[in-house]
mmCIF file of C-alpha atoms in Angstrom:
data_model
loop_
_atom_site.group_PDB
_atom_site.id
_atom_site.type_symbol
_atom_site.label_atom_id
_atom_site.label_comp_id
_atom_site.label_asym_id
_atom_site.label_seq_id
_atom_site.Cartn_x
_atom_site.Cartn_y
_atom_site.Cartn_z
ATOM 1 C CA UNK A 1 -14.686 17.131 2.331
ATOM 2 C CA UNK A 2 -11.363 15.322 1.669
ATOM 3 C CA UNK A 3 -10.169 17.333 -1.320
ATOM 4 C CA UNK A 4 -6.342 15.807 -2.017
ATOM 5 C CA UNK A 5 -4.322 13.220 -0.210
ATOM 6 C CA UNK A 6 -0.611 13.710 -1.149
ATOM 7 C CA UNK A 7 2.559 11.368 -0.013
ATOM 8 C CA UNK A 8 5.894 12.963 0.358
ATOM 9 C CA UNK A 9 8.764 9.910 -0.630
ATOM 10 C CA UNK A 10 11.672 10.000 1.813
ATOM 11 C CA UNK A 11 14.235 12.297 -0.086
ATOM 12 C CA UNK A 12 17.434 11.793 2.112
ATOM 13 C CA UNK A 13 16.747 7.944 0.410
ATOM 14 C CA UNK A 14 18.492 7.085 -3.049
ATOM 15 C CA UNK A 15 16.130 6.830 -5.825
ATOM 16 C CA UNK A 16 16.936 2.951 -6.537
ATOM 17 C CA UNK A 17 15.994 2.542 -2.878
ATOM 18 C CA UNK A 18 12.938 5.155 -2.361
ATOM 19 C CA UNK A 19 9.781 3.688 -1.362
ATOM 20 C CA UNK A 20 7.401 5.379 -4.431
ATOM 21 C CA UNK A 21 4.248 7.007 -3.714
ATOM 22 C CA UNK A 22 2.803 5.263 -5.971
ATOM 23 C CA UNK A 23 3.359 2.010 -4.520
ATOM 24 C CA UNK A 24 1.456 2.985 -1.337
ATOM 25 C CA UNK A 25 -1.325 4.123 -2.394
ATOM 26 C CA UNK A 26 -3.388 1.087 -2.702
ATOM 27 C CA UNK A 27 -2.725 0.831 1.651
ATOM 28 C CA UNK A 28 -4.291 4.558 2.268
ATOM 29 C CA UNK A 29 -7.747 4.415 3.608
ATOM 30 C CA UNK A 30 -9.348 7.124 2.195
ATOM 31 C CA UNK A 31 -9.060 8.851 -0.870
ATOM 32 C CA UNK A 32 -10.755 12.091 -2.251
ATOM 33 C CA UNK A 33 -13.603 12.153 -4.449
ATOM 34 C CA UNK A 34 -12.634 12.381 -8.458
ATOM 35 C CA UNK A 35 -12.464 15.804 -9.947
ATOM 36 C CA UNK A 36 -13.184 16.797 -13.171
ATOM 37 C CA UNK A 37 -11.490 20.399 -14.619
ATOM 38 C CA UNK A 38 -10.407 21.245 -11.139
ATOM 39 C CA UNK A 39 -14.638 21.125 -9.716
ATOM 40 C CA UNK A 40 -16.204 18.579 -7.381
ATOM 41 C CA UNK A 41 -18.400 17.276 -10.360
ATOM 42 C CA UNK A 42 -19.149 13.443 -9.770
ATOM 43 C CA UNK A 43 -19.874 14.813 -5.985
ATOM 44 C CA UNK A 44 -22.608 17.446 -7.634
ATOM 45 C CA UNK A 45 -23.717 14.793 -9.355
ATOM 46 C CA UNK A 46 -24.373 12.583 -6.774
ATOM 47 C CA UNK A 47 -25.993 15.188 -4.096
ATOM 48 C CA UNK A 48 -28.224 16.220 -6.867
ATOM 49 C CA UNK A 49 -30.111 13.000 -6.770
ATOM 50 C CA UNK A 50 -33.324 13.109 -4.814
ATOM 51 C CA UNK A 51 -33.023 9.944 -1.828
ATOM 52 C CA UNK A 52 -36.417 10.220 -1.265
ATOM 53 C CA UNK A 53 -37.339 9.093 -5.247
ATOM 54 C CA UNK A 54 -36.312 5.605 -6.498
ATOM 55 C CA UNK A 55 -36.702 5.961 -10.698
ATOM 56 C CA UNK A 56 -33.903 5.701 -13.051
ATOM 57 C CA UNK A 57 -33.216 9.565 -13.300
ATOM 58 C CA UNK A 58 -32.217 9.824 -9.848
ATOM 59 C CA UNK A 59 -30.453 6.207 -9.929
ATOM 60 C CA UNK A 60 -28.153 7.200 -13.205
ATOM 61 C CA UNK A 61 -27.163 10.323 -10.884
ATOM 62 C CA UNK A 62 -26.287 7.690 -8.011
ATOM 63 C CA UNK A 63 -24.560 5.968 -10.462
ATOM 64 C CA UNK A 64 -22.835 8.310 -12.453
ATOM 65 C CA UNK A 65 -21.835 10.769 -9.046
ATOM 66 C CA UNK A 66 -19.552 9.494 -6.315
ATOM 67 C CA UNK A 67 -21.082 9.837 -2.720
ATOM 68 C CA UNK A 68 -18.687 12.861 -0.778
ATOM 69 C CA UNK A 69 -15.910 11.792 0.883
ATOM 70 C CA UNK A 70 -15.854 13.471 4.148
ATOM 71 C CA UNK A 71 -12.372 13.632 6.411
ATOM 72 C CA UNK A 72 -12.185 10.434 9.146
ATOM 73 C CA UNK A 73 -9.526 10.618 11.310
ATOM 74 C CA UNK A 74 -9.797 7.060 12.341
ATOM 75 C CA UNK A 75 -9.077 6.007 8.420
ATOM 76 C CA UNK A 76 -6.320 8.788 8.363
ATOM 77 C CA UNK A 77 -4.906 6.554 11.530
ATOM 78 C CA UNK A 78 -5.292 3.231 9.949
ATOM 79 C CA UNK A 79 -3.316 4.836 6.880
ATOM 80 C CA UNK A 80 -0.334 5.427 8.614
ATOM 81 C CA UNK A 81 -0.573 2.065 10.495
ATOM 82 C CA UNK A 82 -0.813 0.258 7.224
ATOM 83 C CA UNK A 83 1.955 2.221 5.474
ATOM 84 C CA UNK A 84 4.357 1.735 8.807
ATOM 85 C CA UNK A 85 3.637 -1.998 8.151
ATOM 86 C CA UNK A 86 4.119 -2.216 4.605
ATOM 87 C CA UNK A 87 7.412 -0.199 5.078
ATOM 88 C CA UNK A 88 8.402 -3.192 7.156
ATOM 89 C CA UNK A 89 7.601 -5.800 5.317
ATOM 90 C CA UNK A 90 10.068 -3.898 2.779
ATOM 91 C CA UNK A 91 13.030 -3.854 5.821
ATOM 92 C CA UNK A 92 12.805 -0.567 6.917
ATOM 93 C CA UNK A 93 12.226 -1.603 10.462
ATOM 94 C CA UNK A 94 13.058 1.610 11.875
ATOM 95 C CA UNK A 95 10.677 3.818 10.176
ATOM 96 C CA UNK A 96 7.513 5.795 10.453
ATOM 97 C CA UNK A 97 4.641 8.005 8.934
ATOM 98 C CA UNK A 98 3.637 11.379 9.887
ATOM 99 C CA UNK A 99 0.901 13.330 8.349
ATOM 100 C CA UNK A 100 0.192 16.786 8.227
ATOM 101 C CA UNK A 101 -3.567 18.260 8.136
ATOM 102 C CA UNK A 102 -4.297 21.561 6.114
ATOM 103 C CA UNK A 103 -7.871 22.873 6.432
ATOM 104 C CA UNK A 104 -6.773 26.775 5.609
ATOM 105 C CA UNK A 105 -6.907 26.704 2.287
ATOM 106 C CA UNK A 106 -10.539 26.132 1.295
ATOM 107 C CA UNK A 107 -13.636 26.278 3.926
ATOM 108 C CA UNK A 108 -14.705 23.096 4.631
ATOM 109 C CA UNK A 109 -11.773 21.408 2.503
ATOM 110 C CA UNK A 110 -9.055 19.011 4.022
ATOM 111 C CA UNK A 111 -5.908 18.628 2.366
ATOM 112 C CA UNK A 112 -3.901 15.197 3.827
ATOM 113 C CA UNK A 113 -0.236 15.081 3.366
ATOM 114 C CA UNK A 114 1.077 11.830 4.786
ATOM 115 C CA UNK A 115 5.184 12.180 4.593
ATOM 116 C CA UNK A 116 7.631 8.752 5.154
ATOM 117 C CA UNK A 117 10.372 8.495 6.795
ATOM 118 C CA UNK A 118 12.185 5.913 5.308
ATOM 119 C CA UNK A 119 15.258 4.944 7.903
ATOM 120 C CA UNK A 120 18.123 2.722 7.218
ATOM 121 C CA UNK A 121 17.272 -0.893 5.655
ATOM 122 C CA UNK A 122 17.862 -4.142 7.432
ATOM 123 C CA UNK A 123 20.315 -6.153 4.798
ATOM 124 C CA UNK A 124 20.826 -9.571 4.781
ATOM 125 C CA UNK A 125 24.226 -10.375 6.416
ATOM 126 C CA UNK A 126 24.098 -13.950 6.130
ATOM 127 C CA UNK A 127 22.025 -17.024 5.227
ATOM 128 C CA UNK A 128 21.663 -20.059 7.406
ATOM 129 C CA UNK A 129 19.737 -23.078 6.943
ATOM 130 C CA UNK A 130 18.008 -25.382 9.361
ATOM 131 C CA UNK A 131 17.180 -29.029 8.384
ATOM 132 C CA UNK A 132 15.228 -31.192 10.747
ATOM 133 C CA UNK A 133 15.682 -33.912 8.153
ATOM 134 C CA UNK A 134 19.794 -34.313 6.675
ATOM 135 C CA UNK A 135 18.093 -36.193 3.671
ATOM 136 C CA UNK A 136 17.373 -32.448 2.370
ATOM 137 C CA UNK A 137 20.322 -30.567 3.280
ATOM 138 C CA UNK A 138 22.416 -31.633 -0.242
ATOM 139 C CA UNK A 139 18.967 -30.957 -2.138
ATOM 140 C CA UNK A 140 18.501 -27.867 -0.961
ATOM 141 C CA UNK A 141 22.126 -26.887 -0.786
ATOM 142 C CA UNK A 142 22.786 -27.695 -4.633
ATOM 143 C CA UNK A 143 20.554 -25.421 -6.189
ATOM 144 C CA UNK A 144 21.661 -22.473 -4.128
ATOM 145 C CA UNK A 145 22.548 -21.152 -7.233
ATOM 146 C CA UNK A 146 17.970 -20.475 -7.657
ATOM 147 C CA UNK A 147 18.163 -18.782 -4.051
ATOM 148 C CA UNK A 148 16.359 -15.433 -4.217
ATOM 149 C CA UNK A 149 18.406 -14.122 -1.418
ATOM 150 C CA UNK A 150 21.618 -12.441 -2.345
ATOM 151 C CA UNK A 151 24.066 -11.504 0.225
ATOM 152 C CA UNK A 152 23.455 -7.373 0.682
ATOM 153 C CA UNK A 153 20.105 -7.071 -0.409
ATOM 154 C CA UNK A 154 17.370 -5.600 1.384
ATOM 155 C CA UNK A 155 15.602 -8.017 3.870
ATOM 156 C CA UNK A 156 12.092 -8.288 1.883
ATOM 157 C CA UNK A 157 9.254 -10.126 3.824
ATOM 158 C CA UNK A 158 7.649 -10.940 0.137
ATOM 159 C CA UNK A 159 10.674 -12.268 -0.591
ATOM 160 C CA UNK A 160 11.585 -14.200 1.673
ATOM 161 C CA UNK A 161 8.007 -16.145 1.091
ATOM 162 C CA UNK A 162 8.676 -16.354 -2.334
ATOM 163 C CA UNK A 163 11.915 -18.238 -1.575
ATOM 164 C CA UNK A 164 10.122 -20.795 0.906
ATOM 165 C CA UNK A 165 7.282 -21.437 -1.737
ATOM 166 C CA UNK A 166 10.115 -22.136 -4.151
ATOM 167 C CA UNK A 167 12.078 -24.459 -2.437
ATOM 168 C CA UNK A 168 8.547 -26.201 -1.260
ATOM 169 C CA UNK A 169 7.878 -26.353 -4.962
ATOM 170 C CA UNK A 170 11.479 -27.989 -5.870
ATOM 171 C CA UNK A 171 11.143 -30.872 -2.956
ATOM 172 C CA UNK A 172 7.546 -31.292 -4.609
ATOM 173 C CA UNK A 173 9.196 -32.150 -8.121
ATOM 174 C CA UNK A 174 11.347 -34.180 -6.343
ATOM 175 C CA UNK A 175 8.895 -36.579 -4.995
ATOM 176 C CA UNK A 176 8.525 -34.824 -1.283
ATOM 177 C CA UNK A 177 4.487 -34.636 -2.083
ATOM 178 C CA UNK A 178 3.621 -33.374 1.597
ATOM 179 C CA UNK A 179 6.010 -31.009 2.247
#
């Protein structure tokens, strides 16, 4: 049974900087069955409904318990694939995700710790545009002041879509309906 999944944050990182564990979570593939004071309850629940009977006792007990969750090292891989990706899509190209396995301290228990690695950000040096069409190089150009993307920051995949959706939505205004 998968009994804890814990992420270690990248400590050599400065807090204003640190990717949060709690941030990442929602990309891990697996997580352990809820507890309730420190005992596998909703999983006692569950395996004390009777498959075999379909009435409402037995379906509450379905409902009510949560089915075990039982260690997949496949998932575990697709964990640390999606946290390498989402790490960058943040600019911290030259990162990565380890995990370490415990199985000592409980029989049949598995303890996940998945630790990142951080590395140094990729920072936006400079900001160039390309215009196929010189009609919307002053447009663009004079509200550079709305530009998302400050010299020095972090190069932020999120953000950098957020800055083409808002200069799509100012040439829009503008009267450039199908760009």
């Amino acid at each position: 049974l998968l009994q804890r999944v814990n992420i270690e944050e990248d400590k050599s990182v400065p807090r204003d900087e640190r990717i949060k564990s709690e941030e990442v979570t929602k990309y891990l593939r697996q997580k352990p069955n809820k507890h309730f004071l420190g005992t596998d309850f909703y999983t006692w629940i569950y395996l004390m409904a009777n498959p075999e009977k379909d009435n409402w006792w037995n379906n509450f007990k379905r409902k009510i318990g949560e089915e075990p969750v039982i260690l997949d090292m496949d998932l575990t891989d697709k964990s640390i694939t999606n946290l390498e990706t989402y790490l960058r899509t943040k600019g911290y190209f030259h990162s990565d995700v380890t995990y370490k396995l415990d199985t000592v301290r409980r029989e049949h228990r598995a303890e996940i710790t998945y630790k990142i690695r951080q590395g140094e950000p990729t920072r936006i040096s400079s900001l160039n545009y390309e215009f196929r069409d010189s009609s919307l190089r002053n447009i663009i150009l004079a509200d550079s002041a709305g530009c998302l993307l400050k010299h020095g920051d972090v190069l932020d995949i999120t953000l950098l879509d957020a800055e083409r959706e808002r200069i799509a939505a100012m040439l829009k205004n503008r009267g450039y309906y199908d760009f």
